[in-house]
Tab-separated table of C-alpha atoms in Angstrom:
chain	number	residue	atom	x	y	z
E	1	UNK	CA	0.000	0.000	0.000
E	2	UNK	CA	1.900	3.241	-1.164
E	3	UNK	CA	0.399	7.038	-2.007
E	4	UNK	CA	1.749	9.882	-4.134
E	5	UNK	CA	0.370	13.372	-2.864
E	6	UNK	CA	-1.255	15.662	-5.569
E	7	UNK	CA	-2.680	19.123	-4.359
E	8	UNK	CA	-4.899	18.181	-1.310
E	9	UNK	CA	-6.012	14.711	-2.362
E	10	UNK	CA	-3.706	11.419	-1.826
E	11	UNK	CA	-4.028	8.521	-4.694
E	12	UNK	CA	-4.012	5.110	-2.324
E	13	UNK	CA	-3.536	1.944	-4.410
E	14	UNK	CA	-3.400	-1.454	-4.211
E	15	UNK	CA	-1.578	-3.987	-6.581
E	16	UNK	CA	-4.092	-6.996	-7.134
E	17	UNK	CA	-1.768	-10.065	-8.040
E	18	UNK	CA	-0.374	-8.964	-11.674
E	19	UNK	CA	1.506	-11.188	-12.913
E	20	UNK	CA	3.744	-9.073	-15.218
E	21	UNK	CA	5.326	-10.382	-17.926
E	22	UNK	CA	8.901	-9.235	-18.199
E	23	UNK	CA	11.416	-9.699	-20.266
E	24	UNK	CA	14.293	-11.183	-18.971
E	25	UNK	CA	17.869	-10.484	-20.658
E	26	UNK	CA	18.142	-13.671	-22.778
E	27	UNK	CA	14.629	-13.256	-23.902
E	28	UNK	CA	15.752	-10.506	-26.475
E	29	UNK	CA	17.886	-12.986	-28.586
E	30	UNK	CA	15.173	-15.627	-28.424
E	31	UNK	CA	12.551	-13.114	-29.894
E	32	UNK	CA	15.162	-12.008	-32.741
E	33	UNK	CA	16.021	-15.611	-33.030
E	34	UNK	CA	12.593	-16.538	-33.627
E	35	UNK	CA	11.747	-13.692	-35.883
E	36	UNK	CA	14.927	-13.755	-38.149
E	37	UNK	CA	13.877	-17.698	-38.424
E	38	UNK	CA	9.985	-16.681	-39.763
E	39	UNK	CA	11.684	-14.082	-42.027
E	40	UNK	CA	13.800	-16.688	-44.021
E	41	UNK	CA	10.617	-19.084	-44.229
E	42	UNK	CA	8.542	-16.157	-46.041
E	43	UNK	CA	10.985	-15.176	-47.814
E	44	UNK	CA	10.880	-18.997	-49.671
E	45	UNK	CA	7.431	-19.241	-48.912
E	46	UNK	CA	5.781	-15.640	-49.292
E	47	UNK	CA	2.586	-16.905	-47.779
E	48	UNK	CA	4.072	-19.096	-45.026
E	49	UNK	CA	2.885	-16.646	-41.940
E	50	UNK	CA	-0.694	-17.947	-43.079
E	51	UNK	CA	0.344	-21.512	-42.570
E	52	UNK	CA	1.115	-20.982	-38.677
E	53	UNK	CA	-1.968	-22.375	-36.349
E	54	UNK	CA	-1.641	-20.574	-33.339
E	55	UNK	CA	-3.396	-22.433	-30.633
E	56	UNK	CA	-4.000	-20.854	-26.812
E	57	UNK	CA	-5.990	-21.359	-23.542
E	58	UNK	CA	-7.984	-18.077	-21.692
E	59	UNK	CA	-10.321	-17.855	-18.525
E	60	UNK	CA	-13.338	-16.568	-18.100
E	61	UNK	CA	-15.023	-15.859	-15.095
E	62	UNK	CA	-18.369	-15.721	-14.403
E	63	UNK	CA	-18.037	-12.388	-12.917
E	64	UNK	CA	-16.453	-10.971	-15.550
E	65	UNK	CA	-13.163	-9.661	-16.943
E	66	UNK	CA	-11.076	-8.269	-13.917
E	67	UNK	CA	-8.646	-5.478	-14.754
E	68	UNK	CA	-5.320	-6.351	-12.621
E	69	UNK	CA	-4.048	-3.062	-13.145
E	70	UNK	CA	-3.573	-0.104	-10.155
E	71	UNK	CA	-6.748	0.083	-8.545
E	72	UNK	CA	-6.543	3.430	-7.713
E	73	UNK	CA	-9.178	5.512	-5.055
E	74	UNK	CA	-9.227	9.031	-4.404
E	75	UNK	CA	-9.251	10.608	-1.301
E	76	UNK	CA	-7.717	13.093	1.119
E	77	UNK	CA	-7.245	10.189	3.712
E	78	UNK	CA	-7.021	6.074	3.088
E	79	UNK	CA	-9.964	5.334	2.828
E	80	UNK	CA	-9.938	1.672	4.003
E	81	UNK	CA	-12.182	0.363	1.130
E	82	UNK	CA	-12.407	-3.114	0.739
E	83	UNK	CA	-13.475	-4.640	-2.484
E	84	UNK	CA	-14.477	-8.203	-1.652
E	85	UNK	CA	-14.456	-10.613	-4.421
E	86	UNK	CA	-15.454	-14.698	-4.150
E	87	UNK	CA	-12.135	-16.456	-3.201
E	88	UNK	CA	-12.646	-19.292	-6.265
E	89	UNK	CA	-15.293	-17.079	-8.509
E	90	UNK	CA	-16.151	-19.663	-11.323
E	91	UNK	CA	-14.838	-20.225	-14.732
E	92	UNK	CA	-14.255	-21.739	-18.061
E	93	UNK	CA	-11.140	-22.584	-20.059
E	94	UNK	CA	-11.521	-22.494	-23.419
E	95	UNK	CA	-8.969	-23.189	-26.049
E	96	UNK	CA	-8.757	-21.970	-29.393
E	97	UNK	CA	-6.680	-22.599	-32.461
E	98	UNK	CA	-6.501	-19.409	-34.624
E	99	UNK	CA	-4.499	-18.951	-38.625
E	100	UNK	CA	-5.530	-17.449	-41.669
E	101	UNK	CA	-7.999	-20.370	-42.688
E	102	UNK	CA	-10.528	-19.816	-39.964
E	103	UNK	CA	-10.479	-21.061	-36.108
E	104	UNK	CA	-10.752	-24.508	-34.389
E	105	UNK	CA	-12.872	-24.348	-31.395
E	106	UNK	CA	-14.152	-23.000	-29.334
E	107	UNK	CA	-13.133	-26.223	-26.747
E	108	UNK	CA	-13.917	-26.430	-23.132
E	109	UNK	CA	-12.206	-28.081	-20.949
E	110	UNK	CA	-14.205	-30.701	-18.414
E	111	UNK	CA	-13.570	-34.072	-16.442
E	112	UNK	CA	-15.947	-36.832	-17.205
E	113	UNK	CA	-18.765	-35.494	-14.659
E	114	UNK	CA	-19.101	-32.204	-17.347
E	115	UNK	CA	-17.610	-30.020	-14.540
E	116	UNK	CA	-15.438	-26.881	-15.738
E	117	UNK	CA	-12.257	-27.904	-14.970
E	118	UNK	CA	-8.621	-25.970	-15.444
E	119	UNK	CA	-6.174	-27.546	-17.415
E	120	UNK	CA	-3.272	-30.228	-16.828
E	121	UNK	CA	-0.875	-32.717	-19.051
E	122	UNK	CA	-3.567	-35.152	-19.458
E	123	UNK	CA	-6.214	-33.097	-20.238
E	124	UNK	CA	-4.774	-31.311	-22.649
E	125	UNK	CA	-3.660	-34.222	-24.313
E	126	UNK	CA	-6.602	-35.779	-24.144
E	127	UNK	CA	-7.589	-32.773	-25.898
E	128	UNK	CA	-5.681	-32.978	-29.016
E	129	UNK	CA	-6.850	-36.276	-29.235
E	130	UNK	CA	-10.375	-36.429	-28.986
E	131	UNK	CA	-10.847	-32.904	-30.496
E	132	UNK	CA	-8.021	-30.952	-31.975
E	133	UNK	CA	-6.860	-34.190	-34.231
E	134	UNK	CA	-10.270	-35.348	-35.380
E	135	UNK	CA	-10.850	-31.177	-36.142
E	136	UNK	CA	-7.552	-31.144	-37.982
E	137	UNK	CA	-9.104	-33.151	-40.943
E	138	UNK	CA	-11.208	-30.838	-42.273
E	139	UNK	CA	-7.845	-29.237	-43.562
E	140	UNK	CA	-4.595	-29.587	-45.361
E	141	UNK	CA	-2.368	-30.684	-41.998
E	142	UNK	CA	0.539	-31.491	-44.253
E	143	UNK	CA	0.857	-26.960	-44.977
E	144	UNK	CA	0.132	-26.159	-41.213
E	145	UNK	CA	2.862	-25.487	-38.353
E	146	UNK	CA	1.441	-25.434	-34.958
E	147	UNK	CA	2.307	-22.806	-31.993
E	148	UNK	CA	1.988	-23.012	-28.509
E	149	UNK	CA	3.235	-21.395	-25.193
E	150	UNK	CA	5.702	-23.296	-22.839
E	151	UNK	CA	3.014	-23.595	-20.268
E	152	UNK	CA	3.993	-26.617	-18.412
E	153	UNK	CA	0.901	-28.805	-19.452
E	154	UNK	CA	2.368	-27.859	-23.223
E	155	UNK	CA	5.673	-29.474	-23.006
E	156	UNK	CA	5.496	-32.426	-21.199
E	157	UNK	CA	7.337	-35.196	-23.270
E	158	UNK	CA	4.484	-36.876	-23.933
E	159	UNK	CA	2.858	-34.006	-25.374
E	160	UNK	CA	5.425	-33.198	-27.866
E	161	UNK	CA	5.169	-36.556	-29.215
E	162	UNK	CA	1.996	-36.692	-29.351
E	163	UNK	CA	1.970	-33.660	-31.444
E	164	UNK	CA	5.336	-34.623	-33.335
E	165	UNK	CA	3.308	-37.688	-34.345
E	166	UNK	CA	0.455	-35.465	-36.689
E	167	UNK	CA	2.700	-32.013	-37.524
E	168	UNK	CA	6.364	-33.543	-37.436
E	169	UNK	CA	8.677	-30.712	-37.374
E	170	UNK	CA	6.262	-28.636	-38.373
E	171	UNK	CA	6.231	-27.474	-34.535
E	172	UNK	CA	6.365	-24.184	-33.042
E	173	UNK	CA	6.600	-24.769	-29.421
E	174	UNK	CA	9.111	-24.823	-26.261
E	175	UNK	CA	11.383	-28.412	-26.510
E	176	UNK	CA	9.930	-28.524	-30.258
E	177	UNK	CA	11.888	-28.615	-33.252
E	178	UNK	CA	11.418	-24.409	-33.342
E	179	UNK	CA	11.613	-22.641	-30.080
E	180	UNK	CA	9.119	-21.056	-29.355
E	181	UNK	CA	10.539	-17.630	-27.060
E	182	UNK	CA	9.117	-17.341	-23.808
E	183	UNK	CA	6.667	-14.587	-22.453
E	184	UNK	CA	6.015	-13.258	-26.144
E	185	UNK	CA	2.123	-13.606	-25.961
E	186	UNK	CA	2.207	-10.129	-27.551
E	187	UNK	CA	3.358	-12.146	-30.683
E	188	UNK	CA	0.205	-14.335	-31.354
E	189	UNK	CA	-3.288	-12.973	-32.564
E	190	UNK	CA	-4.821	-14.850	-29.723
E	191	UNK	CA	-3.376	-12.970	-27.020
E	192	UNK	CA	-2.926	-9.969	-29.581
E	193	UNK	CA	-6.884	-10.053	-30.508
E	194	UNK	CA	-9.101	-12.546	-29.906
E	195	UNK	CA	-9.316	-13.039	-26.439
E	196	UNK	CA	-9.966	-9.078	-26.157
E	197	UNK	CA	-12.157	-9.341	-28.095
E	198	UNK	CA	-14.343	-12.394	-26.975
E	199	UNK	CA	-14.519	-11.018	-23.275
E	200	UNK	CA	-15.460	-7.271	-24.743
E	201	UNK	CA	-18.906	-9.152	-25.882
E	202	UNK	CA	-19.987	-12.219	-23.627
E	203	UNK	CA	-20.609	-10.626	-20.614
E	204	UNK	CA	-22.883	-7.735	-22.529
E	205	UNK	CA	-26.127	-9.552	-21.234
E	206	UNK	CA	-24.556	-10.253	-17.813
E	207	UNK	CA	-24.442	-13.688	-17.795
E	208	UNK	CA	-25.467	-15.455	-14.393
E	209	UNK	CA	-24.471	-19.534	-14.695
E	210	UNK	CA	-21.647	-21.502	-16.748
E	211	UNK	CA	-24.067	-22.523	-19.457
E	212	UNK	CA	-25.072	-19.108	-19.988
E	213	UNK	CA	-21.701	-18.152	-20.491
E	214	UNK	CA	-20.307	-20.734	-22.497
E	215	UNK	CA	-23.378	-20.170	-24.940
E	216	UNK	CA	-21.827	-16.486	-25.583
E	217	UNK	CA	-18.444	-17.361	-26.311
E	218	UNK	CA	-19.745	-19.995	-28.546
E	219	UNK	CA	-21.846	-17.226	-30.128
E	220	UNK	CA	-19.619	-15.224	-30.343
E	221	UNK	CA	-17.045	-17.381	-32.114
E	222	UNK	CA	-19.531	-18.806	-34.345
E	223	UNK	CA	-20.019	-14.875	-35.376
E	224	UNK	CA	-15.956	-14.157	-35.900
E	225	UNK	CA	-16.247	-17.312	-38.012
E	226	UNK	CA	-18.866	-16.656	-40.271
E	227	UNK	CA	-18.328	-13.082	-40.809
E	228	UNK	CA	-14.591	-13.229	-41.439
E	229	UNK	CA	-14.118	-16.528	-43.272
E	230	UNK	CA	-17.084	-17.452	-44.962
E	231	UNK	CA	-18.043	-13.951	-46.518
């Protein structure tokens, strides 16, 4: 809890949990690595930055998108304000797979009962196998690469195999055949755009339960897709 003094009020503010993602000092050369690499692939293939499939998970929480920036309160005193919040609100993760062709998903991850669940090795293996693969047919696997983040649940061993097996070196990913640099979500039009732009719409009618919820971002989806691929 800190304050900066400005005229006769005081700005008190509160950091809620941001997890900030810096770059650290090798991260630079990783990035330029990475780019310098996609440069010499379009330069043989001009079109080869439509070929990437870049694949994420997001939250959403019933109660809404939470900004995690300064909370910041005016006053001439601290106030003492309390903002209470549920401890384990609810939510959804939902994955998405996003290139120039269209998107895959949305998919939602749950354990056999059909409860919301967060997501682990398994899962997200079990994932590519029961939906991601079987999705993956309705298109030309042998011109896509696939990206992901070096989230843990991402990189087990077992997972790059698994993925090895259907896109060979045609992987984008941490401990794949192309490294994928770390903390460079800016770098993917998931984290760039979609995601954004999913949570600036779902929560317009104030969803109450799960199912309400997961209806919008399926809606909402369904809308990206139709307006932007199949005009």
């Amino acid at each position: 809890m800190g304050y900066v003094k400005q005229i006769s009020c005081q700005v008190i503010y509160s950091q809620f949990g941001l997890a900030i993602q810096e770059l650290k000092p090798n991260d630079h050369q990783a990035r330029r690595t990475f780019v310098e690499w996609a440069q010499n692939e379009i330069a043989v293939v001009p079109d080869f930055h439509k070929r990437i499939l870049f694949c994420d998970e997001a939250h959403f929480w019933l109660n809404g998108y939470v900004n995690k920036q300064n909370c910041r309160i005016w006053s001439e005193a601290n106030p003492q304000v309390y903002v209470e919040t549920p401890l384990h609100p609810e939510k959804l993760t939902v994955l998405c797979a996003l290139w120039a062709g269209g998107i895959i998903g949305p998919y939602f991850f749950k354990n056999d009962e059909g409860h919301n669940v967060t997501v682990n090795g398994d899962r997200y293996r079990a994932m590519i196998t029961n939906f991601f693969i079987p999705e993956l047919n309705n298109h030309d696997v042998q011109e896509l690469w696939f990206q992901q983040d070096g989230a843990t649940c991402h990189t087990a061993c077992a997972t790059i195999d698994l993925l090895k097996d259907t896109f060979g070196d045609r992987l984008i990913s941490r401990f794949g055949p192309v490294n994928w640099p770390p903390r460079s979500c800016d770098l993917t039009p998931l984290d760039y755009f979609l995601w954004d732009y999913v949570k600036s719409l779902v929560y317009a009618d104030k969803p109450q339960t799960l199912d309400h919820l997961e209806d919008n971002i399926r809606r909402v989806i369904a809308d990206i897709r139709l307006k932007c691929w199949k005009r």
